[in-house]
Short mmCIF file of C-alpha atoms and ligand atoms in Angstrom, two decimals:
data_model
loop_
_atom_site.label_atom_id
_atom_site.label_comp_id
_atom_site.label_asym_id
_atom_site.label_seq_id
_atom_site.Cartn_x
_atom_site.Cartn_y
_atom_site.Cartn_z
CA MET U 1200 83.84 -18.24 -11.27
CA SER U 1201 85.10 -21.13 -13.39
CA LEU U 1202 82.83 -24.09 -14.10
CA PRO U 1203 83.87 -27.58 -12.86
CA LEU U 1204 84.48 -29.06 -16.32
CA GLU U 1205 85.88 -25.98 -18.07
CA GLY U 1206 88.66 -26.89 -20.53
CA LYS U 1207 87.63 -30.55 -20.64
CA VAL U 1208 86.43 -32.38 -23.75
CA ALA U 1209 83.73 -35.05 -23.32
CA LEU U 1210 82.38 -37.64 -25.75
CA VAL U 1211 78.97 -39.24 -25.13
CA THR U 1212 77.78 -42.33 -27.04
CA GLY U 1213 74.10 -42.88 -27.81
CA ALA U 1214 73.47 -39.18 -27.21
CA SER U 1215 70.64 -38.67 -29.70
CA ARG U 1216 67.91 -38.97 -27.08
CA GLY U 1217 67.15 -40.05 -23.53
CA LEU U 1218 69.90 -40.14 -20.94
CA GLY U 1219 72.76 -39.67 -23.39
CA ARG U 1220 71.29 -36.42 -24.69
CA THR U 1221 70.72 -35.04 -21.19
CA ASP U 1222 74.24 -36.16 -20.18
CA ALA U 1223 75.71 -34.25 -23.13
CA LEU U 1224 73.77 -31.06 -22.30
CA THR U 1225 74.57 -31.30 -18.58
CA LEU U 1226 78.30 -31.81 -19.18
CA ALA U 1227 78.20 -28.73 -21.43
CA GLU U 1228 76.39 -26.73 -18.74
CA ALA U 1229 79.19 -27.79 -16.38
CA GLY U 1230 81.70 -26.21 -18.78
CA ALA U 1231 82.86 -29.08 -21.02
CA ASP U 1232 83.08 -29.08 -24.79
CA VAL U 1233 81.02 -32.09 -25.87
CA VAL U 1234 81.12 -34.46 -28.82
CA VAL U 1235 77.64 -35.86 -29.45
CA THR U 1236 77.63 -39.31 -31.07
CA ASP U 1237 74.94 -41.84 -31.98
CA ILE U 1238 74.23 -44.50 -34.58
CA LEU U 1239 71.13 -42.45 -35.47
CA ILE U 1240 71.73 -39.03 -36.95
CA GLU U 1241 69.45 -36.61 -38.75
CA GLU U 1242 69.38 -36.85 -42.56
CA ASP U 1243 71.28 -40.13 -42.71
CA GLU U 1244 70.86 -41.63 -46.16
CA ASN U 1245 71.42 -45.14 -44.69
CA LEU U 1246 68.82 -44.64 -41.96
CA GLU U 1247 66.53 -47.44 -43.16
CA GLN U 1248 69.38 -49.96 -43.21
CA THR U 1249 70.64 -48.82 -39.81
CA THR U 1250 67.28 -49.05 -38.07
CA GLU U 1251 66.57 -52.44 -39.64
CA LYS U 1252 69.82 -53.70 -38.15
CA LEU U 1253 69.20 -52.09 -34.78
CA GLY U 1254 65.65 -53.23 -34.07
CA PRO U 1255 62.09 -52.06 -33.37
CA MET U 1256 62.76 -49.09 -31.11
CA ALA U 1257 65.23 -47.54 -33.56
CA GLN U 1258 62.61 -47.93 -36.32
CA VAL U 1259 59.98 -46.09 -34.28
CA MET U 1260 62.44 -43.33 -33.33
CA ALA U 1261 63.46 -42.81 -36.95
CA GLN U 1262 59.84 -42.84 -38.21
CA THR U 1263 58.75 -40.33 -35.56
CA GLN U 1264 61.91 -38.29 -36.16
CA THR U 1265 62.98 -38.61 -32.53
CA VAL U 1266 66.59 -38.16 -33.59
CA TYR U 1267 68.40 -35.21 -32.04
CA THR U 1268 72.11 -35.85 -32.61
CA ARG U 1269 73.02 -32.78 -34.67
CA SER U 1270 70.44 -30.59 -32.94
CA THR U 1271 71.93 -31.45 -29.53
CA ALA U 1272 75.36 -30.35 -30.75
CA GLU U 1273 73.73 -27.11 -31.98
CA ARG U 1274 72.18 -26.52 -28.54
CA ILE U 1275 75.55 -27.03 -26.92
CA ARG U 1276 77.17 -24.52 -29.26
CA ALA U 1277 74.40 -22.07 -28.32
CA LEU U 1278 75.56 -22.47 -24.70
CA GLY U 1279 78.94 -21.14 -25.84
CA ARG U 1280 80.78 -24.51 -25.81
CA ARG U 1281 82.42 -26.29 -28.72
CA SER U 1282 80.44 -29.26 -30.00
CA THR U 1283 80.32 -31.57 -33.02
CA ALA U 1284 77.96 -34.41 -33.87
CA PHE U 1285 79.18 -37.67 -35.36
CA ARG U 1286 77.38 -40.76 -36.56
CA MET U 1287 79.19 -43.43 -34.59
CA ASP U 1288 78.12 -47.05 -34.28
CA VAL U 1289 79.87 -48.31 -31.12
CA THR U 1290 80.05 -51.82 -32.60
CA ASP U 1291 82.08 -50.62 -35.57
CA ARG U 1292 85.71 -50.46 -34.38
CA LYS U 1293 86.94 -48.65 -37.51
CA GLU U 1294 84.28 -45.97 -37.18
CA VAL U 1295 84.98 -45.56 -33.44
CA GLN U 1296 88.73 -45.22 -34.10
CA SER U 1297 88.16 -42.71 -36.88
CA VAL U 1298 85.81 -40.56 -34.74
CA MET U 1299 88.33 -40.51 -31.85
CA GLU U 1300 91.07 -39.38 -34.26
CA GLN U 1301 88.87 -36.61 -35.66
CA VAL U 1302 87.95 -35.45 -32.14
CA LYS U 1303 91.60 -35.31 -31.09
CA GLU U 1304 92.38 -33.35 -34.24
CA GLN U 1305 89.48 -30.87 -33.83
CA PHE U 1306 89.44 -30.47 -30.05
CA GLY U 1307 93.07 -31.21 -29.14
CA ARG U 1308 92.24 -33.69 -26.36
CA ILE U 1309 89.60 -36.14 -25.08
CA ASP U 1310 89.11 -36.21 -21.31
CA ILE U 1311 85.72 -37.76 -20.56
CA LEU U 1312 83.97 -40.75 -22.15
CA VAL U 1313 80.37 -41.64 -21.30
CA ASN U 1314 79.61 -45.16 -22.58
CA ASN U 1315 75.84 -44.72 -22.72
CA ALA U 1316 74.74 -46.36 -26.00
CA ALA U 1317 72.64 -49.46 -25.48
CA THR U 1318 69.68 -51.45 -26.72
CA LEU U 1319 66.78 -51.81 -24.30
CA ASP U 1320 63.86 -52.73 -26.49
CA HIS U 1321 62.75 -56.26 -25.70
CA THR U 1322 61.81 -58.62 -22.88
CA ALA U 1323 61.24 -62.34 -23.29
CA ARG U 1324 61.61 -65.41 -21.12
CA LEU U 1325 64.57 -67.63 -21.98
CA GLU U 1326 62.66 -70.06 -24.17
CA HIS U 1327 61.41 -67.14 -26.28
CA GLN U 1328 64.68 -65.16 -26.38
CA ASN U 1329 65.51 -64.01 -29.86
CA ASP U 1330 69.08 -65.24 -30.50
CA ASP U 1331 69.81 -62.31 -32.79
CA PHE U 1332 68.86 -59.87 -30.02
CA TRP U 1333 71.11 -61.75 -27.57
CA GLU U 1334 74.08 -61.29 -29.96
CA ARG U 1335 73.16 -57.68 -30.72
CA ASP U 1336 72.83 -56.73 -27.03
CA LEU U 1337 76.27 -58.16 -26.25
CA ARG U 1338 77.75 -56.36 -29.26
CA VAL U 1339 76.22 -52.95 -28.48
CA ASN U 1340 76.03 -52.80 -24.68
CA LEU U 1341 79.16 -54.65 -23.65
CA THR U 1342 81.53 -54.84 -26.61
CA GLY U 1343 80.56 -51.29 -27.59
CA SER U 1344 81.77 -49.98 -24.20
CA TYR U 1345 84.97 -52.00 -24.59
CA ASN U 1346 85.54 -50.66 -28.13
CA CYS U 1347 85.14 -47.01 -27.13
CA SER U 1348 87.23 -47.37 -23.95
CA LYS U 1349 90.02 -49.09 -25.88
CA ALA U 1350 90.04 -46.44 -28.61
CA ILE U 1351 90.14 -43.51 -26.16
CA TRP U 1352 92.63 -45.08 -23.75
CA PRO U 1353 95.89 -43.98 -25.52
CA TYR U 1354 94.76 -40.33 -25.50
CA MET U 1355 93.89 -40.43 -21.79
CA LYS U 1356 97.13 -42.25 -20.99
CA GLU U 1357 99.17 -39.65 -22.85
CA GLN U 1358 97.39 -36.81 -21.01
CA GLU U 1359 97.65 -38.65 -17.69
CA TRP U 1360 94.04 -37.66 -17.06
CA GLY U 1361 90.83 -39.39 -17.96
CA ARG U 1362 87.33 -40.20 -16.83
CA ILE U 1363 85.33 -43.12 -18.19
CA ILE U 1364 81.74 -43.47 -17.03
CA ASN U 1365 79.85 -46.60 -18.04
CA MET U 1366 76.12 -47.15 -17.89
CA ALA U 1367 75.14 -50.29 -16.00
CA SER U 1368 71.65 -50.99 -14.62
CA VAL U 1369 69.89 -52.59 -11.68
CA ALA U 1370 69.09 -55.33 -14.22
CA GLY U 1371 72.82 -56.09 -14.04
CA THR U 1372 72.99 -56.14 -10.23
CA LEU U 1373 69.59 -57.66 -9.41
CA GLY U 1374 68.77 -59.52 -12.63
CA GLY U 1375 65.69 -58.75 -14.68
CA TYR U 1376 62.76 -61.06 -15.46
CA GLY U 1377 62.76 -61.62 -19.22
CA GLN U 1378 65.98 -59.63 -19.58
CA ALA U 1379 68.63 -62.35 -19.87
CA SER U 1380 70.68 -60.56 -22.51
CA TYR U 1381 70.29 -57.03 -21.16
CA SER U 1382 71.11 -58.11 -17.57
CA ALA U 1383 74.12 -60.12 -18.67
CA THR U 1384 75.54 -57.17 -20.61
CA LYS U 1385 75.02 -54.75 -17.71
CA ALA U 1386 76.66 -57.15 -15.22
CA GLY U 1387 79.51 -57.41 -17.73
CA VAL U 1388 79.80 -53.62 -17.84
CA LEU U 1389 80.42 -53.62 -14.06
CA GLY U 1390 83.24 -56.16 -14.48
CA LEU U 1391 84.73 -54.09 -17.28
CA THR U 1392 84.50 -50.98 -15.07
CA ARG U 1393 86.41 -52.56 -12.17
CA SER U 1394 89.13 -54.06 -14.37
CA LEU U 1395 89.76 -50.81 -16.26
CA ALA U 1396 89.74 -48.90 -12.95
CA LEU U 1397 92.66 -51.05 -11.78
CA GLU U 1398 94.55 -50.57 -15.04
CA GLY U 1399 93.82 -46.83 -15.32
CA ALA U 1400 94.88 -45.73 -11.83
CA LYS U 1401 98.57 -45.29 -12.65
CA TYR U 1402 97.66 -42.95 -15.51
CA ASN U 1403 95.18 -40.95 -13.44
CA ILE U 1404 92.26 -42.41 -15.37
CA THR U 1405 89.22 -43.19 -13.25
CA VAL U 1406 86.61 -45.66 -14.46
CA ASN U 1407 83.21 -45.79 -12.80
CA ALA U 1408 79.69 -46.92 -13.58
CA ILE U 1409 76.26 -45.55 -12.88
CA VAL U 1410 73.67 -48.13 -11.86
CA PRO U 1411 70.31 -46.54 -12.73
CA GLY U 1412 66.97 -47.88 -11.58
CA ILE U 1413 64.09 -46.70 -13.77
CA ILE U 1414 64.48 -43.33 -15.44
CA ASP U 1415 61.79 -41.57 -17.39
CA THR U 1416 63.16 -41.56 -20.94
CA GLU U 1417 61.51 -42.26 -24.31
CA ALA U 1418 62.67 -45.90 -23.93
CA PHE U 1419 60.98 -46.18 -20.52
CA GLN U 1420 57.78 -44.65 -21.91
CA MET U 1421 57.72 -47.30 -24.64
CA SER U 1422 57.76 -50.20 -22.15
CA ASN U 1423 54.62 -52.12 -21.22
CA PRO U 1424 52.36 -49.85 -19.06
CA GLY U 1425 51.58 -52.60 -16.52
CA MET U 1426 55.26 -53.38 -16.09
CA ARG U 1427 56.04 -49.67 -15.79
CA GLU U 1428 53.52 -49.30 -12.97
CA ARG U 1429 54.93 -52.31 -11.09
CA MET U 1430 58.47 -50.95 -11.38
CA ILE U 1431 57.40 -47.48 -10.18
CA ASN U 1432 55.74 -49.07 -7.15
CA ARG U 1433 59.00 -50.78 -6.23
CA THR U 1434 60.86 -47.45 -5.83
CA ALA U 1435 60.98 -45.82 -2.40
CA PHE U 1436 59.82 -42.54 -4.00
CA LYS U 1437 57.01 -44.18 -6.01
CA ARG U 1438 58.19 -42.37 -9.14
CA PRO U 1439 60.81 -42.89 -11.84
CA GLY U 1440 63.98 -40.80 -11.84
CA LYS U 1441 64.55 -37.86 -14.20
CA PRO U 1442 67.35 -37.98 -16.80
CA GLU U 1443 69.00 -35.10 -14.90
CA ASP U 1444 69.34 -37.35 -11.82
CA ILE U 1445 71.73 -39.51 -13.85
CA ALA U 1446 73.43 -36.63 -15.65
CA HIS U 1447 74.35 -34.81 -12.42
CA ALA U 1448 75.95 -37.97 -11.01
CA ILE U 1449 77.93 -38.32 -14.25
CA ALA U 1450 79.04 -34.67 -14.15
CA PHE U 1451 80.30 -35.21 -10.59
CA LEU U 1452 82.21 -38.41 -11.46
CA ALA U 1453 83.73 -36.55 -14.42
CA SER U 1454 84.95 -33.69 -12.24
CA GLU U 1455 88.28 -33.11 -10.53
CA LYS U 1456 86.53 -33.52 -7.17
CA ALA U 1457 85.83 -37.22 -7.89
CA GLY U 1458 89.52 -37.92 -8.55
CA TYR U 1459 89.86 -40.56 -5.80
CA ILE U 1460 86.71 -42.48 -6.77
CA THR U 1461 87.30 -45.38 -9.12
CA GLY U 1462 85.83 -48.80 -9.83
CA VAL U 1463 82.45 -48.03 -8.25
CA GLY U 1464 78.97 -48.76 -9.54
CA LEU U 1465 77.00 -45.81 -8.18
CA PRO U 1466 73.32 -46.64 -7.69
CA VAL U 1467 70.94 -43.86 -8.80
CA THR U 1468 67.82 -45.87 -8.19
CA GLY U 1469 65.36 -44.00 -5.97
CA GLY U 1470 65.55 -47.05 -3.72
CA ILE U 1471 64.22 -49.63 -6.21
CA ASP U 1472 66.97 -51.94 -4.96
CA LEU U 1473 66.05 -51.61 -1.28
CA PHE U 1474 64.29 -54.36 0.63
CA THR U 1475 60.60 -53.50 0.85
CA PHE U 1476 57.81 -55.40 2.62
N1 LIG G 2326 65.98 -45.44 -18.92
C1 LIG G 2326 66.17 -46.28 -17.93
O1 LIG G 2326 65.29 -46.52 -17.11
C2 LIG G 2326 67.51 -46.97 -17.76
C3 LIG G 2326 67.68 -47.79 -16.65
C4 LIG G 2326 68.90 -48.43 -16.46
C5 LIG G 2326 69.93 -48.24 -17.36
N2 LIG G 2326 69.74 -47.43 -18.44
C6 LIG G 2326 70.86 -47.27 -19.35
O2 LIG G 2326 71.04 -45.91 -19.68
C7 LIG G 2326 71.46 -45.76 -21.04
C8 LIG G 2326 70.50 -44.87 -21.82
O3 LIG G 2326 69.17 -45.35 -21.70
P1 LIG G 2326 67.94 -44.60 -22.40
O4 LIG G 2326 66.75 -44.89 -21.59
O5 LIG G 2326 68.31 -43.19 -22.70
O6 LIG G 2326 67.85 -45.47 -23.77
P2 LIG G 2326 67.57 -45.04 -25.28
O7 LIG G 2326 67.23 -46.28 -26.03
O8 LIG G 2326 66.60 -43.91 -25.36
O9 LIG G 2326 68.97 -44.47 -25.78
C9 LIG G 2326 70.00 -45.30 -26.26
C10 LIG G 2326 70.73 -44.56 -27.36
O10 LIG G 2326 71.77 -45.43 -27.85
C11 LIG G 2326 71.76 -45.37 -29.27
N3 LIG G 2326 72.37 -46.59 -29.82
C12 LIG G 2326 71.82 -47.83 -29.88
N4 LIG G 2326 72.68 -48.67 -30.49
C13 LIG G 2326 73.78 -47.95 -30.81
C14 LIG G 2326 75.01 -48.26 -31.45
N5 LIG G 2326 75.28 -49.48 -31.94
N6 LIG G 2326 75.94 -47.28 -31.58
C15 LIG G 2326 75.68 -46.03 -31.12
N7 LIG G 2326 74.52 -45.67 -30.53
C16 LIG G 2326 73.59 -46.63 -30.38
C17 LIG G 2326 70.31 -45.19 -29.65
O11 LIG G 2326 70.15 -44.70 -30.97
C18 LIG G 2326 69.82 -44.24 -28.56
O12 LIG G 2326 69.98 -42.89 -28.95
C19 LIG G 2326 71.57 -47.19 -21.58
O13 LIG G 2326 72.89 -47.66 -21.40
C20 LIG G 2326 70.63 -47.96 -20.69
O14 LIG G 2326 70.93 -49.33 -20.63
C21 LIG G 2326 68.55 -46.81 -18.66
#
């Protein structure tokens, strides 16, 4: 029996850990060849510079060697799929362009893009917002998704087949206390999703977003314990989601069966966005 994504080539951004890594593995299990990309990569001689630029969470991840970009590609190859790892900073248009060209050359096509890379490492009320983090969040979370979509678009257009899946957040639909920059970027991602969905339809490119609630990743574990508890209590299930909950929704949206779904923001929230009293 053939797998739903057999013959397709997927590229996931920010796939070194957390949701991106699980997305990459799940797409491979569904039959796709997967390109694993992240700004953090094992044995990067510029790691110190990169993490300094990126912020506190990246520094912790590098120091604790929680960087699994190449090793994820290896795991995918062990599943019998083709896979390569690339260092790719989504804010660097030249690097993004060059990676897309190399993927096309090596794999022959690019069918699925998961715009997952983001920064989610700080909360502060407006008067304490760090202006550099505001700029960085816009650059990574919003402009990064634009950069990757723009670079992949000609290949999808030429093939007359494409799937772009963006990562939004309930912070973008509901707002988030102390999350001005993060919320603004995730609301922006939903606008980008709808506009590209309209433009992509005539080329058979669908563009959708996932709107996660709270999902148990390394980033979630690093948040303030009191805040974590309050967020968990707001879900209908009284527990955070698993990375696989997101990855399975992505694998569905990437499949042939989701061909008439475009421009949606699919909530995978465990009911955190429901009215409770
Ligand atoms: N975990 C949650 O509860 C949750 C909730 C809502 C939305 N999301 C969204 O899901 C996605 C993944 O979240 P996560 O919890 O796995 O976060 P995470 O911080 O663990 O993973 C983000 C990844 O992006 C990479 N990255 C950061 N800047 C980059 C850049 N400039 N170029 C390339 N890669 C870069 C990081 O190195 C990291 O591997 C994000 O878009 C996030 O906003 C997560």
